[in-house]
Amino acid sequence: MTYCVGLLLRDGIVLLSDTRTNAGLDNIATYRKMFTFEDPGERVIVILTAGSLSVTQNVLARLDEAIHDDAPDTPNILTAATMLQVAEIVGSTLNTVAREVSVKISSMENQAATASLIVAGQRRGGAMRMFLVYPEGNFIEATEDTPYLQIGEHKYGKPILDRVIRPDTPLAEAEKAVLLSMDSTLRSNLSVGMPLDLAVIERDACRIGHARRIEAGDAHFAAMSEAWSKALRAAFAQITL
Amino acid sequence: MTYCVGLLLRDGIVLLSDTRTNAGLDNIATYRKMFTFEDPGERVIVILTAGSLSVTQNVLARLDEAIHDDAPDTPNILTAATMLQVAEIVGSTLNTVAREVSVKISSMENQAATASLIVAGQRRGGAMRMFLVYPEGNFIEATEDTPYLQIGEHKYGKPILDRVIRPDTPLAEAEKAVLLSMDSTLRSNLSVGMPLDLAVIERDACRIGHARRIEAGDAHFAAMSEAWSKALRAAFAQITL
């Protein structure tokens, strides 16, 4: 499985993904699930992926191929006029690939290959937007009322987000919140694993502000995780029935 | 849906269930999901239920009927020699009922009726034991390594249990932990709802120590929930990246 989360806040966008991929419990591998497309200052798009790797890799490969294709009449995600059109291109590509793969699979076994994606970004002059693209290619958008979107194993890490994330949460706090949301998920579900990919996009920058990979032994993350455990236990001890 | 949790600790057993039942989103009702069977000082058994109400009600009705049936040769859950045999009776009954109901349902639509149960208790002279009975009737048992079992919407409330529950957690702390685990679930999932049923069984008492229903407006629960929110936010504010 997977856990990916995106926050759409007043000050910017914060995205976090894990990297664990498994086909059964005895076939575990590390694959990047965060993909960035950037024309710095003009446009930035980040795509997070969950689901069948054969679907998500193919979707990303086609989106990438379309960018490098010399077909100026067909809009790609770096030339589409709006973020809504970007989401539509991603959704259509996902629908096409998922159907192609599922035809192959269903000829062999009674199963479908599905994936879902988070697409977030901004083009110069437009608003920051973030979409959750469903396996069928239709999508919903994050709003002020629901400023975060999750794909994959989303339940373990939801309570912390429900409690601390508001549209005006500052970016540094938001970064902390997604890392702690991931930390809860890592502790409770083996199918989600380090390393992690984090990206922060500041409002109107139209470029990745900072991005980092957090490796399994990362001292900062381990210290934060340990401090959070301690703080939670202390908070728990304070509560009276 | 449902959220039920049981803890098997050195000092006793703590059980908590919600009461929300839904058939679709527009048909919501309140049904008890905690059932106690007691021969005080001799034997205490608590069953928590999740899944199709038509299955769980029928299972409980049959277990109850067997107790009041004048067939002394057939052991029921109050006369079975061990807690393991109690779990076997409950598992067999669940298997029988689920198959009967599923035959009816599958003749109408391509679907099955399933349920899972937590069975916990102690007979005089025996050990406290707690089982999770799967929809097929087979079961697993809580151990020192895994002192808690959950059924229904278990993911939201798992992180807090993973952090604070050890076999030697005192019963008052354990009660707090299951209530906070439920609180996280209530906040993040609409299909789990108040009132709640709580039961505590002290080691070797072989009777319910205390049981209470926590209603929607319960001032203590509301205060604890609010205090936990505050403590979590304060803990969150303390953490540095």
Short mmCIF file of C-alpha atoms in Angstrom, two decimals:
data_model
loop_
_atom_site.label_atom_id
_atom_site.label_comp_id
_atom_site.label_asym_id
_atom_site.label_seq_id
_atom_site.Cartn_x
_atom_site.Cartn_y
_atom_site.Cartn_z
CA MET A 1 0.00 0.00 0.00
CA THR A 2 0.85 3.64 0.24
CA TYR A 3 0.18 6.77 2.17
CA CYS A 4 0.23 10.14 0.41
CA VAL A 5 -1.17 13.39 1.74
CA GLY A 6 -1.47 16.91 0.34
CA LEU A 7 -2.47 20.14 2.10
CA LEU A 8 -3.78 23.18 0.24
CA LEU A 9 -3.27 26.14 2.56
CA ARG A 10 -3.44 29.91 2.36
CA ASP A 11 0.37 30.11 2.26
CA GLY A 12 1.08 27.21 -0.06
CA ILE A 13 0.94 23.50 -0.71
CA VAL A 14 2.60 20.76 1.37
CA LEU A 15 2.91 17.22 0.00
CA LEU A 16 4.26 14.02 1.51
CA SER A 17 4.47 10.45 0.24
CA ASP A 18 6.01 7.18 1.34
CA THR A 19 7.83 4.86 -1.06
CA ARG A 20 6.84 1.30 -0.15
CA THR A 21 5.39 -0.89 -2.87
CA ASN A 22 4.36 -4.46 -2.34
CA ALA A 23 3.00 -7.27 -4.46
CA GLY A 24 2.02 -9.62 -1.67
CA LEU A 25 3.82 -9.51 1.63
CA ASP A 26 6.98 -11.16 0.35
CA ASN A 27 7.65 -8.84 -2.54
CA ILE A 28 8.42 -5.42 -1.16
CA ALA A 29 10.24 -2.69 -3.01
CA THR A 30 10.93 1.03 -2.90
CA TYR A 31 9.45 3.22 -5.61
CA ARG A 32 9.09 6.97 -5.74
CA LYS A 33 5.44 8.06 -5.56
CA MET A 34 6.01 11.82 -5.86
CA PHE A 35 6.64 13.33 -9.30
CA THR A 36 7.33 16.99 -9.97
CA PHE A 37 6.88 18.91 -13.20
CA GLU A 38 8.30 22.39 -13.12
CA ASP A 39 8.77 25.41 -15.36
CA PRO A 40 10.15 27.53 -12.51
CA GLY A 41 8.30 30.79 -12.01
CA GLU A 42 5.74 29.79 -14.63
CA ARG A 43 4.24 26.55 -13.44
CA VAL A 44 4.70 23.81 -10.90
CA ILE A 45 2.80 20.53 -10.70
CA VAL A 46 3.29 17.66 -8.26
CA ILE A 47 1.62 14.29 -8.70
CA LEU A 48 1.37 11.72 -5.89
CA THR A 49 0.43 8.14 -6.73
CA ALA A 50 -1.26 5.20 -4.98
CA GLY A 51 -2.38 1.87 -6.35
CA SER A 52 -1.16 -0.54 -8.97
CA LEU A 53 2.41 0.32 -9.95
CA SER A 54 1.85 -0.94 -13.50
CA VAL A 55 -0.87 1.71 -13.84
CA THR A 56 0.84 4.63 -12.11
CA GLN A 57 4.19 4.19 -13.88
CA ASN A 58 2.45 4.04 -17.24
CA VAL A 59 0.35 7.15 -16.48
CA LEU A 60 3.46 9.11 -15.50
CA ALA A 61 5.37 7.86 -18.54
CA ARG A 62 2.57 9.02 -20.85
CA LEU A 63 2.28 12.42 -19.19
CA ASP A 64 6.04 12.81 -19.54
CA GLU A 65 6.08 11.61 -23.14
CA ALA A 66 3.35 14.12 -24.03
CA ILE A 67 5.55 16.93 -22.65
CA HIS A 68 8.49 15.91 -24.84
CA ASP A 69 6.37 15.09 -27.86
CA ASP A 70 6.53 17.55 -30.75
CA ALA A 71 2.77 17.90 -31.03
CA PRO A 72 2.16 21.54 -30.09
CA ASP A 73 -1.58 21.25 -30.80
CA THR A 74 -2.19 18.68 -28.07
CA PRO A 75 -1.97 20.33 -24.65
CA ASN A 76 0.18 18.54 -22.07
CA ILE A 77 0.28 19.23 -18.34
CA LEU A 78 2.97 21.93 -18.80
CA THR A 79 1.06 23.74 -21.56
CA ALA A 80 -2.58 23.25 -20.46
CA ALA A 81 -4.29 26.60 -19.91
CA THR A 82 -5.45 25.95 -16.33
CA MET A 83 -4.89 23.58 -13.40
CA LEU A 84 -8.40 22.24 -14.05
CA GLN A 85 -7.27 21.20 -17.52
CA VAL A 86 -4.16 19.63 -15.99
CA ALA A 87 -6.41 17.53 -13.74
CA GLU A 88 -8.51 16.59 -16.77
CA ILE A 89 -5.45 15.45 -18.73
CA VAL A 90 -4.22 13.41 -15.76
CA GLY A 91 -7.70 11.94 -15.21
CA SER A 92 -8.14 10.97 -18.88
CA THR A 93 -4.69 9.40 -18.98
CA LEU A 94 -5.42 7.42 -15.81
CA ASN A 95 -8.77 6.25 -17.21
CA THR A 96 -7.16 5.12 -20.48
CA VAL A 97 -4.26 3.29 -18.83
CA ALA A 98 -6.41 1.65 -16.12
CA ARG A 99 -8.81 0.35 -18.75
CA GLU A 100 -5.99 -1.01 -20.93
CA VAL A 101 -4.29 -2.74 -18.01
CA SER A 102 -7.57 -4.10 -16.67
CA VAL A 103 -8.46 -5.66 -20.01
CA LYS A 104 -5.16 -7.54 -19.88
CA ILE A 105 -5.60 -8.59 -16.25
CA SER A 106 -9.24 -9.62 -16.47
CA SER A 107 -8.36 -11.94 -19.36
CA MET A 108 -6.20 -13.82 -16.82
CA GLU A 109 -7.93 -13.33 -13.47
CA ASN A 110 -11.06 -11.74 -12.08
CA GLN A 111 -9.41 -8.57 -10.85
CA ALA A 112 -8.86 -4.96 -11.90
CA ALA A 113 -5.80 -2.72 -11.73
CA THR A 114 -6.61 0.60 -10.12
CA ALA A 115 -4.79 3.68 -8.98
CA SER A 116 -5.60 7.07 -7.54
CA LEU A 117 -3.59 10.27 -7.72
CA ILE A 118 -3.23 13.63 -6.04
CA VAL A 119 -2.46 16.45 -8.48
CA ALA A 120 -1.42 19.79 -6.99
CA GLY A 121 0.14 22.95 -8.32
CA GLN A 122 -0.16 26.43 -9.70
CA ARG A 123 0.41 28.21 -12.98
CA ARG A 124 1.49 31.87 -13.06
CA GLY A 125 -1.62 34.08 -12.77
CA GLY A 126 -3.82 31.22 -11.59
CA ALA A 127 -4.81 29.93 -8.17
CA MET A 128 -3.11 27.11 -6.30
CA ARG A 129 -5.26 24.02 -6.72
CA MET A 130 -5.19 20.44 -5.57
CA PHE A 131 -7.20 17.50 -6.92
CA LEU A 132 -7.78 13.89 -5.95
CA VAL A 133 -8.15 11.84 -9.13
CA TYR A 134 -10.22 8.68 -8.58
CA PRO A 135 -9.39 5.32 -10.25
CA GLU A 136 -11.97 6.05 -12.98
CA GLY A 137 -10.34 9.39 -13.82
CA ASN A 138 -13.00 11.70 -12.34
CA PHE A 139 -11.77 14.00 -9.62
CA ILE A 140 -12.60 16.20 -6.63
CA GLU A 141 -10.85 19.33 -5.45
CA ALA A 142 -9.58 20.48 -2.06
CA THR A 143 -11.40 23.53 -0.67
CA GLU A 144 -11.27 25.85 2.35
CA ASP A 145 -13.63 23.46 4.16
CA THR A 146 -11.52 20.42 3.34
CA PRO A 147 -7.97 21.65 2.89
CA TYR A 148 -6.36 18.23 2.72
CA LEU A 149 -6.54 15.18 0.47
CA GLN A 150 -5.19 11.68 1.14
CA ILE A 151 -4.71 8.52 -0.92
CA GLY A 152 -3.77 5.00 0.17
CA GLU A 153 -3.78 4.04 3.85
CA HIS A 154 -5.39 7.28 4.96
CA LYS A 155 -7.19 6.36 8.17
CA TYR A 156 -4.36 6.10 10.72
CA GLY A 157 -3.07 9.57 9.91
CA LYS A 158 -6.43 11.34 9.62
CA PRO A 159 -7.14 12.14 13.31
CA ILE A 160 -4.07 14.39 13.66
CA LEU A 161 -4.93 16.28 10.46
CA ASP A 162 -8.57 16.67 11.53
CA ARG A 163 -7.37 18.29 14.73
CA VAL A 164 -4.60 20.64 13.61
CA ILE A 165 -5.01 21.57 9.95
CA ARG A 166 -6.87 24.76 9.08
CA PRO A 167 -6.55 26.73 5.81
CA ASP A 168 -4.43 29.33 7.64
CA THR A 169 -2.02 26.82 9.22
CA PRO A 170 1.53 28.16 8.53
CA LEU A 171 3.68 26.04 6.20
CA ALA A 172 6.18 24.99 8.89
CA GLU A 173 3.33 23.75 11.11
CA ALA A 174 1.78 22.02 8.12
CA GLU A 175 5.04 20.24 7.33
CA LYS A 176 5.16 19.01 10.92
CA ALA A 177 1.52 17.84 10.71
CA VAL A 178 2.02 15.74 7.57
CA LEU A 179 5.19 14.19 9.03
CA LEU A 180 3.35 13.26 12.24
CA SER A 181 0.38 11.98 10.24
CA MET A 182 2.85 9.78 8.32
CA ASP A 183 4.56 8.75 11.56
CA SER A 184 1.26 7.40 12.95
CA THR A 185 0.70 5.49 9.71
CA LEU A 186 4.22 4.03 9.63
CA ARG A 187 3.82 2.78 13.21
CA SER A 188 0.46 1.13 12.65
CA ASN A 189 0.76 -0.25 9.11
CA LEU A 190 3.63 -2.29 7.72
CA SER A 191 2.67 -1.67 4.10
CA VAL A 192 3.70 1.97 4.39
CA GLY A 193 7.45 2.56 4.67
CA MET A 194 10.41 4.92 4.60
CA PRO A 195 12.03 6.73 2.85
CA LEU A 196 9.59 9.64 2.50
CA ASP A 197 9.39 12.40 -0.09
CA LEU A 198 8.38 15.85 1.06
CA ALA A 199 7.69 18.91 -1.11
CA VAL A 200 6.59 22.43 -0.17
CA ILE A 201 5.34 24.96 -2.72
CA GLU A 202 4.89 28.54 -1.56
CA ARG A 203 1.92 30.52 -2.85
CA ASP A 204 2.60 32.27 -6.18
CA ALA A 205 6.20 31.03 -6.36
CA CYS A 206 5.26 28.57 -9.10
CA ARG A 207 8.28 26.46 -8.22
CA ILE A 208 9.17 23.81 -5.62
CA GLY A 209 10.19 25.77 -2.52
CA HIS A 210 11.92 22.91 -0.87
CA ALA A 211 11.87 19.19 -1.46
CA ARG A 212 13.66 16.53 0.46
CA ARG A 213 13.91 12.81 0.76
CA ILE A 214 13.79 11.58 4.35
CA GLU A 215 15.78 8.35 4.58
CA ALA A 216 15.06 5.52 7.02
CA GLY A 217 17.83 6.57 9.43
CA ASP A 218 17.06 10.32 9.28
CA ALA A 219 18.06 11.74 12.68
CA HIS A 220 15.65 14.69 12.52
CA PHE A 221 12.66 12.51 11.68
CA ALA A 222 13.59 9.96 14.36
CA ALA A 223 13.95 12.73 16.95
CA MET A 224 10.60 14.25 15.95
CA SER A 225 8.93 10.86 16.06
CA GLU A 226 10.38 10.15 19.50
CA ALA A 227 9.42 13.62 20.78
CA TRP A 228 5.88 13.13 19.48
CA SER A 229 5.60 9.75 21.22
CA LYS A 230 6.77 11.33 24.47
CA ALA A 231 4.47 14.33 24.09
CA LEU A 232 1.51 12.06 23.34
CA ARG A 233 2.20 9.91 26.37
CA ALA A 234 2.57 13.01 28.53
CA ALA A 235 -0.68 14.42 27.12
CA PHE A 236 -2.34 11.06 27.80
CA ALA A 237 -1.06 11.06 31.39
CA GLN A 238 -2.52 14.54 31.94
CA ILE A 239 -6.05 13.55 30.94
CA THR A 240 -8.33 12.62 33.82
CA LEU A 241 -11.35 10.40 33.35
CA MET B 1 -20.05 0.56 10.52
CA THR B 2 -18.85 0.03 14.04
CA TYR B 3 -15.87 0.41 16.29
CA CYS B 4 -15.31 -2.06 19.12
CA VAL B 5 -12.11 -2.59 21.08
CA GLY B 6 -11.05 -4.95 23.82
CA LEU B 7 -7.92 -4.91 25.98
CA LEU B 8 -6.61 -7.99 27.80
CA LEU B 9 -4.34 -6.71 30.56
CA ARG B 10 -2.59 -8.11 33.61
CA ASP B 11 -5.22 -6.50 35.88
CA GLY B 12 -8.30 -7.24 33.85
CA ILE B 13 -10.28 -6.74 30.65
CA VAL B 14 -11.57 -3.41 29.28
CA LEU B 15 -14.16 -3.34 26.50
CA LEU B 16 -15.75 -0.49 24.57
CA SER B 17 -18.25 -0.39 21.72
CA ASP B 18 -20.22 2.23 19.83
CA THR B 19 -23.89 1.76 18.88
CA ARG B 20 -24.32 3.15 15.38
CA THR B 21 -25.79 0.89 12.73
CA ASN B 22 -26.41 1.97 9.19
CA ALA B 23 -27.90 0.44 6.08
CA GLY B 24 -26.75 3.03 3.59
CA LEU B 25 -26.17 6.61 4.67
CA ASP B 26 -29.86 7.48 5.05
CA ASN B 27 -30.84 4.64 7.34
CA ILE B 28 -29.05 5.08 10.63
CA ALA B 29 -30.09 3.52 13.90
CA THR B 30 -28.80 2.80 17.39
CA TYR B 31 -28.25 -0.81 18.40
CA ARG B 32 -26.34 -2.21 21.34
CA LYS B 33 -23.18 -4.04 20.23
CA MET B 34 -22.03 -5.19 23.68
CA PHE B 35 -23.65 -8.23 25.27
CA THR B 36 -22.82 -9.59 28.71
CA PHE B 37 -23.39 -13.08 30.07
CA GLU B 38 -22.73 -13.45 33.74
CA ASP B 39 -22.90 -16.01 36.52
CA PRO B 40 -21.33 -13.64 39.07
CA GLY B 41 -18.24 -15.05 40.75
CA GLU B 42 -18.36 -18.11 38.52
CA ARG B 43 -18.16 -16.83 34.97
CA VAL B 44 -18.34 -13.63 32.95
CA ILE B 45 -18.42 -13.34 29.17
CA VAL B 46 -18.75 -10.21 27.05
CA ILE B 47 -19.36 -10.32 23.31
CA LEU B 48 -18.83 -7.30 21.04
CA THR B 49 -20.28 -7.36 17.54
CA ALA B 50 -19.50 -5.76 14.17
CA GLY B 51 -20.99 -6.41 10.76
CA SER B 52 -24.40 -7.30 9.41
CA LEU B 53 -27.04 -6.77 12.09
CA SER B 54 -29.15 -9.62 10.72
CA VAL B 55 -26.23 -11.93 11.43
CA THR B 56 -25.12 -10.59 14.81
CA GLN B 57 -28.65 -10.41 16.28
CA ASN B 58 -29.33 -13.97 15.20
CA VAL B 59 -26.02 -15.23 16.63
CA LEU B 60 -26.76 -13.60 19.99
CA ALA B 61 -30.33 -14.91 19.98
CA ARG B 62 -29.12 -18.46 19.40
CA LEU B 63 -26.43 -18.22 22.08
CA ASP B 64 -29.06 -16.93 24.47
CA GLU B 65 -31.61 -19.55 23.48
CA ALA B 66 -29.04 -22.30 24.08
CA ILE B 67 -28.55 -21.01 27.64
CA HIS B 68 -32.26 -21.20 28.40
CA ASP B 69 -32.80 -24.42 26.53
CA ASP B 70 -33.31 -27.53 28.68
CA ALA B 71 -30.71 -29.57 26.89
CA PRO B 72 -28.08 -30.16 29.58
CA ASP B 73 -26.00 -32.39 27.28
CA THR B 74 -25.27 -29.61 24.81
CA PRO B 75 -22.81 -27.13 26.31
CA ASN B 76 -23.71 -23.44 26.01
CA ILE B 77 -21.43 -20.48 26.67
CA LEU B 78 -22.32 -20.47 30.39
CA THR B 79 -21.66 -24.20 30.83
CA ALA B 80 -18.74 -24.80 28.44
CA ALA B 81 -15.69 -26.11 30.29
CA THR B 82 -13.23 -23.46 29.12
CA MET B 83 -13.10 -20.02 27.47
CA LEU B 84 -11.61 -21.75 24.42
CA GLN B 85 -14.77 -23.83 24.15
CA VAL B 86 -16.85 -20.67 24.56
CA ALA B 87 -14.99 -19.17 21.58
CA GLU B 88 -15.63 -22.38 19.63
CA ILE B 89 -19.37 -22.29 20.35
CA VAL B 90 -19.54 -18.62 19.33
CA GLY B 91 -17.47 -19.30 16.19
CA SER B 92 -19.62 -22.26 15.13
CA THR B 93 -22.81 -20.32 15.72
CA LEU B 94 -21.48 -17.39 13.67
CA ASN B 95 -20.44 -19.72 10.86
CA THR B 96 -23.88 -21.38 10.78
CA VAL B 97 -25.85 -18.12 10.85
CA ALA B 98 -23.62 -16.34 8.33
CA ARG B 99 -23.98 -19.23 5.90
CA GLU B 100 -27.77 -19.36 6.30
CA VAL B 101 -28.16 -15.62 5.80
CA SER B 102 -25.74 -15.57 2.87
CA VAL B 103 -27.68 -18.29 1.06
CA LYS B 104 -30.78 -16.09 1.30
CA ILE B 105 -28.97 -12.95 0.23
CA SER B 106 -27.01 -14.48 -2.63
CA SER B 107 -30.28 -15.77 -4.12
CA MET B 108 -31.26 -12.09 -4.49
CA GLU B 109 -28.00 -10.23 -5.02
CA ASN B 110 -24.31 -10.97 -5.41
CA GLN B 111 -23.34 -10.17 -1.85
CA ALA B 112 -22.64 -11.90 1.46
CA ALA B 113 -23.65 -11.06 5.03
CA THR B 114 -20.66 -11.10 7.34
CA ALA B 115 -19.90 -10.25 10.93
CA SER B 116 -16.99 -10.45 13.33
CA LEU B 117 -17.03 -10.66 17.10
CA ILE B 118 -14.81 -10.11 20.10
CA VAL B 119 -15.40 -12.65 22.88
CA ALA B 120 -13.78 -11.94 26.24
CA GLY B 121 -14.13 -13.29 29.73
CA GLN B 122 -13.07 -15.63 32.47
CA ARG B 123 -14.45 -18.68 34.26
CA ARG B 124 -13.54 -19.35 37.89
CA GLY B 125 -10.21 -21.18 38.03
CA GLY B 126 -9.36 -20.33 34.43
CA ALA B 127 -7.37 -17.54 32.82
CA MET B 128 -8.85 -14.34 31.43
CA ARG B 129 -8.98 -14.74 27.67
CA MET B 130 -10.06 -12.66 24.71
CA PHE B 131 -10.73 -13.82 21.15
CA LEU B 132 -11.46 -12.17 17.82
CA VAL B 133 -13.88 -14.37 15.88
CA TYR B 134 -13.59 -13.90 12.11
CA PRO B 135 -16.62 -13.89 9.77
CA GLU B 136 -15.99 -17.58 8.93
CA GLY B 137 -16.04 -18.57 12.61
CA ASN B 138 -12.32 -19.24 13.09
CA PHE B 139 -10.63 -17.08 15.70
CA ILE B 140 -7.41 -15.64 17.08
CA GLU B 141 -6.54 -14.80 20.68
CA ALA B 142 -5.03 -11.73 22.35
CA THR B 143 -1.61 -12.32 23.89
CA GLU B 144 1.01 -10.45 25.91
CA ASP B 145 2.56 -9.28 22.64
CA THR B 146 -0.76 -8.08 21.25
CA PRO B 147 -2.92 -7.22 24.24
CA TYR B 148 -5.73 -5.57 22.25
CA LEU B 149 -8.23 -6.62 19.60
CA GLN B 150 -10.41 -4.39 17.43
CA ILE B 151 -13.33 -4.94 15.05
CA GLY B 152 -15.02 -2.54 12.63
CA GLU B 153 -13.44 0.83 11.83
CA HIS B 154 -10.22 0.06 13.65
CA LYS B 155 -7.62 2.19 11.91
CA TYR B 156 -8.33 5.69 13.25
CA GLY B 157 -8.08 4.55 16.86
CA LYS B 158 -5.08 2.24 16.48
CA PRO B 159 -2.18 4.75 16.79
CA ILE B 160 -3.10 5.77 20.34
CA LEU B 161 -3.39 2.12 21.43
CA ASP B 162 -0.07 1.25 19.78
CA ARG B 163 1.59 3.99 21.80
CA VAL B 164 0.10 3.60 25.27
CA ILE B 165 -1.19 0.06 25.81
CA ARG B 166 1.13 -2.50 27.46
CA PRO B 167 0.01 -5.66 29.27
CA ASP B 168 0.73 -3.94 32.59
CA THR B 169 -1.27 -0.77 31.85
CA PRO B 170 -3.52 -0.14 34.90
CA LEU B 171 -7.27 -0.48 34.30
CA ALA B 172 -8.03 3.23 34.81
CA GLU B 173 -5.38 4.17 32.23
CA ALA B 174 -6.74 1.49 29.92
CA GLU B 175 -10.26 2.86 30.23
CA LYS B 176 -8.94 6.28 29.27
CA ALA B 177 -7.06 4.80 26.30
CA VAL B 178 -10.09 3.03 24.81
CA LEU B 179 -12.21 6.15 25.26
CA LEU B 180 -9.60 8.31 23.48
CA SER B 181 -9.22 5.66 20.77
CA MET B 182 -12.99 5.85 20.29
CA ASP B 183 -12.89 9.66 20.38
CA SER B 184 -10.43 9.73 17.44
CA THR B 185 -12.69 7.33 15.52
CA LEU B 186 -15.86 9.32 16.24
CA ARG B 187 -14.21 12.50 14.99
CA SER B 188 -12.92 11.02 11.76
CA ASN B 189 -15.69 8.61 10.77
CA LEU B 190 -19.40 9.38 10.62
CA SER B 191 -20.43 5.73 10.61
CA VAL B 192 -19.32 5.32 14.23
CA GLY B 193 -21.53 7.09 16.79
CA MET B 194 -22.56 7.66 20.39
CA PRO B 195 -23.81 6.37 22.78
CA LEU B 196 -20.96 4.10 23.86
CA ASP B 197 -20.96 1.00 26.04
CA LEU B 198 -18.03 0.44 28.38
CA ALA B 199 -17.34 -2.60 30.54
CA VAL B 200 -14.45 -3.38 32.87
CA ILE B 201 -13.79 -6.86 34.29
CA GLU B 202 -11.20 -7.18 37.04
CA ARG B 203 -8.91 -10.20 37.05
CA ASP B 204 -10.41 -13.20 38.89
CA ALA B 205 -13.61 -11.35 39.84
CA CYS B 206 -15.57 -13.35 37.24
CA ARG B 207 -18.17 -10.58 37.14
CA ILE B 208 -18.57 -7.19 35.43
CA GLY B 209 -16.71 -4.72 37.64
CA HIS B 210 -18.31 -1.67 36.20
CA ALA B 211 -20.32 -1.06 33.10
CA ARG B 212 -21.77 2.16 31.86
CA ARG B 213 -23.47 3.64 28.87
CA ILE B 214 -21.98 6.96 27.79
CA GLU B 215 -24.72 9.03 26.18
CA ALA B 216 -24.21 11.62 23.45
CA GLY B 217 -24.35 14.57 25.84
CA ASP B 218 -22.17 12.97 28.56
CA ALA B 219 -20.36 15.82 30.31
CA HIS B 220 -17.40 13.71 31.42
CA PHE B 221 -16.77 12.30 27.98
CA ALA B 222 -17.14 15.73 26.37
CA ALA B 223 -14.68 17.24 28.86
CA MET B 224 -12.20 14.42 28.32
CA SER B 225 -12.52 14.76 24.55
CA GLU B 226 -11.96 18.52 24.75
CA ALA B 227 -9.01 18.11 27.13
CA TRP B 228 -7.46 15.56 24.77
CA SER B 229 -7.88 17.91 21.81
CA LYS B 230 -6.18 20.68 23.75
CA ALA B 231 -3.41 18.40 25.02
CA LEU B 232 -2.80 17.10 21.49
CA ARG B 233 -2.60 20.60 20.07
CA ALA B 234 -0.25 21.65 22.87
CA ALA B 235 1.89 18.54 22.25
CA PHE B 236 1.88 19.36 18.54
CA ALA B 237 2.95 22.96 19.24
CA GLN B 238 5.90 21.70 21.36
CA ILE B 239 7.36 19.55 18.59
CA THR B 240 10.10 21.18 16.57
CA LEU B 241 10.97 20.09 13.07
#
